[in-house]
Short mmCIF file of C-alpha atoms and ligand atoms in Angstrom, two decimals:
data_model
loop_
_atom_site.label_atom_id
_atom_site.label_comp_id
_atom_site.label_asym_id
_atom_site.label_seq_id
_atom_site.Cartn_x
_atom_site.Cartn_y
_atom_site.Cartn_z
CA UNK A 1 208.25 129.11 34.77
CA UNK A 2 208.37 127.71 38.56
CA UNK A 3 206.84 124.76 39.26
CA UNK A 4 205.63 124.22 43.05
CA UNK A 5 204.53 121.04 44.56
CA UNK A 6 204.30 122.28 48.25
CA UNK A 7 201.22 123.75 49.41
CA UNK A 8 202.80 126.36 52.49
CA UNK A 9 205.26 127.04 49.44
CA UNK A 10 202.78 127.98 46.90
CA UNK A 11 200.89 130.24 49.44
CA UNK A 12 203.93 132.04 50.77
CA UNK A 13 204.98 132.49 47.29
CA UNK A 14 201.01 134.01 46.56
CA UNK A 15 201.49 136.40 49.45
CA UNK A 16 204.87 137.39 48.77
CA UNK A 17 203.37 138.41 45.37
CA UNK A 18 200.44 140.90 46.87
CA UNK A 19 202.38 142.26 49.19
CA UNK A 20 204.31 143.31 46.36
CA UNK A 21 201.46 144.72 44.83
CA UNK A 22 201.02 142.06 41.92
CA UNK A 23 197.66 141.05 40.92
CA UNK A 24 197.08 136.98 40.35
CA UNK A 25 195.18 135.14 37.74
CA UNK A 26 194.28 131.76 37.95
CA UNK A 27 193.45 128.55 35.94
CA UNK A 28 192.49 125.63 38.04
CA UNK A 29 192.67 122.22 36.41
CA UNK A 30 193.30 118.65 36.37
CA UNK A 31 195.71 118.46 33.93
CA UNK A 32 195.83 116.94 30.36
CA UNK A 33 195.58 120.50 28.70
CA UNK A 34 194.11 121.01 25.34
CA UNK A 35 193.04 124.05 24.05
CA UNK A 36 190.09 124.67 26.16
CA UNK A 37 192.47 124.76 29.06
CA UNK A 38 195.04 126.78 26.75
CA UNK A 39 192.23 129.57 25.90
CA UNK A 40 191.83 129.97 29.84
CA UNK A 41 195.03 130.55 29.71
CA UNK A 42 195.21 133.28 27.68
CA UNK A 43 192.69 135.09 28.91
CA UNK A 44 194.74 134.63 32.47
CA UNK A 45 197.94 135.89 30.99
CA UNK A 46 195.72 139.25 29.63
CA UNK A 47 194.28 139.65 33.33
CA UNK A 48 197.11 139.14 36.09
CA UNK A 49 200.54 140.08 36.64
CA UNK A 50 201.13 136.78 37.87
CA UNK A 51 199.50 133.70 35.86
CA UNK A 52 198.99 130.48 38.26
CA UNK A 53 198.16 127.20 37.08
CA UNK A 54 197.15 124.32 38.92
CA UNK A 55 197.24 120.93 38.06
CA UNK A 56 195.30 118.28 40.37
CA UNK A 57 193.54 115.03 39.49
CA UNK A 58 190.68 115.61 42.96
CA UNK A 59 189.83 112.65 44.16
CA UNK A 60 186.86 114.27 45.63
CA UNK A 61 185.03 114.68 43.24
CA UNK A 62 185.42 111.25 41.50
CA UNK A 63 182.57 108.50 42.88
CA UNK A 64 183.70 105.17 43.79
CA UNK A 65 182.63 103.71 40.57
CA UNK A 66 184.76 106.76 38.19
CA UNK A 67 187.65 107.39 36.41
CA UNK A 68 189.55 108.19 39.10
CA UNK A 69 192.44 106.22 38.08
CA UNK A 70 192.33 105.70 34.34
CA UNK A 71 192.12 109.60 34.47
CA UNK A 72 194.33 110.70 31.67
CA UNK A 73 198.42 112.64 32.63
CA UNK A 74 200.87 113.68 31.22
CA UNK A 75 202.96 116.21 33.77
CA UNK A 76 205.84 117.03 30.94
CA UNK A 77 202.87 117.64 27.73
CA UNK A 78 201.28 119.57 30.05
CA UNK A 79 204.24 121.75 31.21
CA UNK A 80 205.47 122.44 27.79
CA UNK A 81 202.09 123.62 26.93
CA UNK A 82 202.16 126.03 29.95
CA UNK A 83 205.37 127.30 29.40
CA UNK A 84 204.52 127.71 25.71
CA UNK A 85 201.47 129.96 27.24
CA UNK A 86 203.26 132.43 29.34
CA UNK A 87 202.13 130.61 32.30
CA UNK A 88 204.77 131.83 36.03
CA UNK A 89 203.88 129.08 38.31
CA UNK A 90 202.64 125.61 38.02
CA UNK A 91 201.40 124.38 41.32
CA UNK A 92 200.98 120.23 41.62
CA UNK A 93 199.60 119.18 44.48
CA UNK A 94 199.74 115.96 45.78
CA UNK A 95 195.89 114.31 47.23
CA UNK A 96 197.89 113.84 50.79
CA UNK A 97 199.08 117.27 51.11
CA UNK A 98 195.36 118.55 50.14
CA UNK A 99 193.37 116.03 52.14
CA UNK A 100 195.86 115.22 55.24
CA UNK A 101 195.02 112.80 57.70
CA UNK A 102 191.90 114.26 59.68
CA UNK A 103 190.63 116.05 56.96
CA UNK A 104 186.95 116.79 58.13
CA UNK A 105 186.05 120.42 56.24
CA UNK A 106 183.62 119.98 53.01
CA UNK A 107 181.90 123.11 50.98
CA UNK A 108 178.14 122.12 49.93
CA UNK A 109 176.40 124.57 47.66
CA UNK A 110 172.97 123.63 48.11
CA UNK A 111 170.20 123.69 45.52
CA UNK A 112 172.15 124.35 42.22
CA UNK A 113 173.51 120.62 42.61
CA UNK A 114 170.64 118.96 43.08
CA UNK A 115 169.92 118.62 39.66
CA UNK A 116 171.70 117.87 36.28
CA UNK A 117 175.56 116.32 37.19
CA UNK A 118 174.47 116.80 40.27
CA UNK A 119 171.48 114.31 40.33
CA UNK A 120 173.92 111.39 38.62
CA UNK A 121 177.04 112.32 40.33
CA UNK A 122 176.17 112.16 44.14
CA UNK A 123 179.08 114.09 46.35
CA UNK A 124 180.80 115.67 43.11
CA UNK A 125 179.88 119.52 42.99
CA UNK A 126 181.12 118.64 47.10
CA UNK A 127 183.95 117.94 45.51
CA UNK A 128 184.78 120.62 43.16
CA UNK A 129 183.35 123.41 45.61
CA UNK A 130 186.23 122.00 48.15
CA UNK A 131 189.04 121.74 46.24
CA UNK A 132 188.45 125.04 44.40
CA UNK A 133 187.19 127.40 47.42
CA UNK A 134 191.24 125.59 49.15
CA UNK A 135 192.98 126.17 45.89
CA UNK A 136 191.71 129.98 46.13
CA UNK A 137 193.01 129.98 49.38
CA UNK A 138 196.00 128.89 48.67
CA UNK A 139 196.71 130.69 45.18
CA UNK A 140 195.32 134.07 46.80
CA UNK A 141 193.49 134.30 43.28
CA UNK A 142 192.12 137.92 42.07
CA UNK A 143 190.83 136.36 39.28
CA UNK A 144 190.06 133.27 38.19
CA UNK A 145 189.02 131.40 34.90
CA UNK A 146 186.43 128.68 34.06
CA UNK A 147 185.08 127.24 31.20
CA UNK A 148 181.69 127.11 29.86
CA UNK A 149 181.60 123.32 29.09
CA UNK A 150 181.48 122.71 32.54
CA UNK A 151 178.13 124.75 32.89
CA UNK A 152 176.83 124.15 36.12
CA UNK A 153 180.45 123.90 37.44
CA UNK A 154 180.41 127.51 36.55
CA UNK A 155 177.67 128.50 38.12
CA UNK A 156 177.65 126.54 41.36
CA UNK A 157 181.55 128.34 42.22
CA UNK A 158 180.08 131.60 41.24
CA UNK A 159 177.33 130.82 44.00
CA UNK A 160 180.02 129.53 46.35
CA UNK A 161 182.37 132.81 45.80
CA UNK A 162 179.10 134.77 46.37
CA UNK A 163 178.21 133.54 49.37
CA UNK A 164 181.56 132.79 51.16
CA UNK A 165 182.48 136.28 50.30
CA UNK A 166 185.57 135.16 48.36
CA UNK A 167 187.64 137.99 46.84
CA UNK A 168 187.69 136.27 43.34
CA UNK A 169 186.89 137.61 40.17
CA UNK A 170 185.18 134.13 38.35
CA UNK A 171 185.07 134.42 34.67
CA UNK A 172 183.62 132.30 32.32
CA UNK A 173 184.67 131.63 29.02
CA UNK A 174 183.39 130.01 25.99
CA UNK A 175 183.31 126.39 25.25
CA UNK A 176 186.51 125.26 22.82
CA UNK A 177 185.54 122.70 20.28
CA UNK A 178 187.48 120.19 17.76
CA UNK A 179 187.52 121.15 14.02
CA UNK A 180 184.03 119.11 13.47
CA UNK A 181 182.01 120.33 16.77
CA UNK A 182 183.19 117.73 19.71
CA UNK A 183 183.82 119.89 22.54
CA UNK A 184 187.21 119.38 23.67
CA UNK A 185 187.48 117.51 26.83
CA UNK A 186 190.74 114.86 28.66
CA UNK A 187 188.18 112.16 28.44
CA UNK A 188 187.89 112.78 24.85
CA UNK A 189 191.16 110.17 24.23
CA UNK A 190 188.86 107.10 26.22
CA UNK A 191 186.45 107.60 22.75
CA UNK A 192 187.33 104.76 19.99
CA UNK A 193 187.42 105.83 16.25
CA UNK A 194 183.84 104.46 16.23
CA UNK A 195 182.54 106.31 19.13
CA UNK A 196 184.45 109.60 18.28
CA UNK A 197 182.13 109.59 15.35
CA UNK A 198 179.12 108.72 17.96
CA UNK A 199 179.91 111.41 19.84
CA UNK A 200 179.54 114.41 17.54
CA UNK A 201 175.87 113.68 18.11
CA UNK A 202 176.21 116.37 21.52
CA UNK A 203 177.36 119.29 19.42
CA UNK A 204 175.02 118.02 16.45
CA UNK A 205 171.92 118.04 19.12
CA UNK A 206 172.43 121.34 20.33
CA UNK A 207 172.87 122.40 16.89
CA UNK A 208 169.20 121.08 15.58
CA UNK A 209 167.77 122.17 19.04
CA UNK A 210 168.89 126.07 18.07
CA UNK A 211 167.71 125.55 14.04
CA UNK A 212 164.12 124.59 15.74
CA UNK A 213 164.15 127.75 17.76
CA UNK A 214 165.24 129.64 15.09
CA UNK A 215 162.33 128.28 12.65
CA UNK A 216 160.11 129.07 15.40
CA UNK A 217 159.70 126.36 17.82
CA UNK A 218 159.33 127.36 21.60
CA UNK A 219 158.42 124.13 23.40
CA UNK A 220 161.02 122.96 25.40
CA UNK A 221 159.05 119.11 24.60
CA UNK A 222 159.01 119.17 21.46
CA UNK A 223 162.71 119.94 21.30
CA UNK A 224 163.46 117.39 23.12
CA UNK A 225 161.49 114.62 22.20
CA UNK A 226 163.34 115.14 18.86
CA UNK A 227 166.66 115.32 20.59
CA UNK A 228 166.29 112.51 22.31
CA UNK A 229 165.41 110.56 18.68
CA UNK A 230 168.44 111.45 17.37
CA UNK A 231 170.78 110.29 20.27
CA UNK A 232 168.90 107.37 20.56
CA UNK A 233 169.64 106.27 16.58
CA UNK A 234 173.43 106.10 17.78
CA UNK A 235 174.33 102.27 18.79
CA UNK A 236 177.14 103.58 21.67
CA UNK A 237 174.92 106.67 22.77
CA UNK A 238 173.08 106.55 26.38
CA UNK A 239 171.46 109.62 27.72
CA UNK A 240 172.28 110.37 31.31
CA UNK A 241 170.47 113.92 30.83
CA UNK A 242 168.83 115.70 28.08
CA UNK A 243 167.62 119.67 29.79
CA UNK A 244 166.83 122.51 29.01
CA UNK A 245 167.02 124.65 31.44
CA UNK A 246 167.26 128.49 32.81
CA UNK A 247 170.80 129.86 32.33
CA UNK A 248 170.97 130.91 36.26
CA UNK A 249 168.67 128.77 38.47
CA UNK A 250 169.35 125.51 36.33
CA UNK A 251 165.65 124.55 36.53
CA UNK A 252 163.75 122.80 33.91
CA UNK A 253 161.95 125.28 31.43
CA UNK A 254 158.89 124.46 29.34
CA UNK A 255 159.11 127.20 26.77
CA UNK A 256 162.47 128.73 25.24
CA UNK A 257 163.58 132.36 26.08
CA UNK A 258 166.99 134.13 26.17
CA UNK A 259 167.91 132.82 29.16
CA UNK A 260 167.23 128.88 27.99
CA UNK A 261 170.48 126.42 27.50
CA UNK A 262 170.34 123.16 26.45
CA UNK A 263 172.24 120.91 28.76
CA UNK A 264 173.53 117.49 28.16
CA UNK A 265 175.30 114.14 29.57
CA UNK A 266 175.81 111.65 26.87
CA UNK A 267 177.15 108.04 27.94
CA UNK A 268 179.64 107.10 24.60
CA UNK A 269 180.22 103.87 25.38
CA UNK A 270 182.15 103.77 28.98
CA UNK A 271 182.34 107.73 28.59
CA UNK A 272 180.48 110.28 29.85
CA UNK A 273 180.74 113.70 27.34
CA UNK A 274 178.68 116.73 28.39
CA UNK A 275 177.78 119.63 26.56
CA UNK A 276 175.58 122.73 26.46
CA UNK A 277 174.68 125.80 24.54
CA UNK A 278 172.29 128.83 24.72
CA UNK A 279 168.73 128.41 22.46
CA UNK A 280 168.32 132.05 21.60
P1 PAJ B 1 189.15 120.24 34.07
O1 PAJ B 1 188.14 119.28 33.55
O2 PAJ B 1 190.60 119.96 33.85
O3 PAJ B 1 188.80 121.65 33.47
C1 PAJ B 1 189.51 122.79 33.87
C2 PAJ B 1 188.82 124.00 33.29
O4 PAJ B 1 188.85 123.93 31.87
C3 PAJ B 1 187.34 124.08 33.70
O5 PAJ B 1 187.00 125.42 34.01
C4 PAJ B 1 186.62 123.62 32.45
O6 PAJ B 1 185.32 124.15 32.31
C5 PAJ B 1 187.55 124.16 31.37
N1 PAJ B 1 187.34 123.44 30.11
C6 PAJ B 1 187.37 122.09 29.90
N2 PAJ B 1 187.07 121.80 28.62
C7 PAJ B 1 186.84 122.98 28.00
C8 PAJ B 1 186.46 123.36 26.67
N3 PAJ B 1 186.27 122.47 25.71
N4 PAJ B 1 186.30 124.68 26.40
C9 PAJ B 1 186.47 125.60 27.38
N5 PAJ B 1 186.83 125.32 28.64
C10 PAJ B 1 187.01 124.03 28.95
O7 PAJ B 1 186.88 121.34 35.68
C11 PAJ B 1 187.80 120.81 36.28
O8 PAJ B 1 188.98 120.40 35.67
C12 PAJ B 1 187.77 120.54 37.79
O9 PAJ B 1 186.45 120.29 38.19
C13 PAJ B 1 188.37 121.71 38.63
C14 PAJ B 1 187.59 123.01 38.43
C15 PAJ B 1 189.84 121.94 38.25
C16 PAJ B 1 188.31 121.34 40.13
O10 PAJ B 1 188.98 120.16 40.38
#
């Protein structure tokens, strides 16, 4: 497995790899890899000759008053683990080789932000569409992989690739959870024993608001007026956003259909979990 810090490096490297007619997959992240990271993984290693990871905390798409710095790493966990998965190239970044000095060019997908993690993180999905529409650049991705957990994420880089006419294949994959329904996540290790037991209220949420569709119930209200009950009975639990929402436009739905997910952002404690699942 090579591991690249240089950005010209990592690029040459891409091309050098097309030209010789090898296709690339890719797995953008920001490190501290658990098995949601590891199952994008494995789905990269089934899709490209060549399996790129990146690693890169963004400072772009942290707001002044985030995690920026508390943001969990380990470099050496998280290169065993991609060795372990058949991963060719680690590429590391550093923030001043991605945002040098005079660094004026941003990537705004309107519309799909506005709302959701949008709406309470101002300047994120700015962010994310930046760093990932430069990291395809760089990587020369044919393919790359996102999670599920990170919903609108998902859906606001498929817009971008759309749009931008980026040769990348995006696909999304399924949200990885722990043993008892927390949806893995880094942040997960800021969560005290306490709130780790607060915090299975997310997956349990989305789990009543599917049992109320299935036993009939098709107002979007009424699913959440219960939802928000049951958050509400947890001490640590705040509700940033409680949605439900159409699968592809991400706007607020009164009655359930096929295309309805339940979207989420849960203050536990200090930490924000998200989470989100399909009704029907
Ligand atoms: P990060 O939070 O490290 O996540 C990297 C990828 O792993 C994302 O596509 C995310 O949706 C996926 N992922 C995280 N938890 C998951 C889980 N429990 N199950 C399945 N997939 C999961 O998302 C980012 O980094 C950044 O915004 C990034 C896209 C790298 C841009 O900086």
């Amino acid at each position: 497995m090579d591991i690249i810090s240089d950005t010209d490096q990592m690029q040459q490297r891409a091309l050098a790899e097309k030209r010789a007619g090898r296709s690339i997959a890719f797995v953008p992240t920001m490190g501290f890899l658990h098995d949601g990271h590891l199952s994008l993984l494995q789905e990269g290693r089934r899709r490209g000759d060549l399996l790129v990871l990146s690693i890169f905390v963004n400072p772009a798409q942290f707001g002044p008053q985030e995690d920026l710095s508390s943001y969990p790493r380990d470099m050496e966990r998280d290169l065993a683990i991609a060795r372990q998965a058949g991963v060719d190239l680690v590429w590391t970044p550093t923030p001043e080789a991605v945002y040098p000095p005079g660094y004026a060019t941003w990537v705004d997908v309107e519309g799909l932000t506005d709302t959701l993690c949008g709406a309470s993180r101002p300047g994120h999905f700015r962010g994310v569409t930046t760093v990932v529409c430069k990291l395809f650049n760089v990587v020369q991705a044919d393919v790359a992989l996102f999670g599920q957990k990170d919903f609108q994420q998902l859906a606001v880089i498929r817009r971008m690739t759309i749009d931008l006419n980026l040769p990348v294949e995006i696909v999304g994959l399924p949200i990885v959870r722990e043993a008892d329904g927390l949806a893995m996540s880094s942040r997960n290790v800021y969560l005290s024993a306490a709130q780790r037991q607060q915090a299975l209220v997310l997956s349990q949420a989305l789990a009543v608001a599917q049992l109320m569709v299935q036993n009939g119930v098709t107002s979007a209200e009424e699913i959440l007026t219960t939802l928000r009950r049951l958050i509400k009975a947890k001490p640590e639990a705040r509700i940033d956003y409680l949605q439900i929402c159409h699968q592809q436009t991400l706007q607020d739905q009164v009655a359930i259909d096929t295309d309805s997910v339940l979207l989420m952002a849960v203050f536990v404690g200090k930490t924000r979990l998200i989470d989100n699942g399909f009704l029907l």
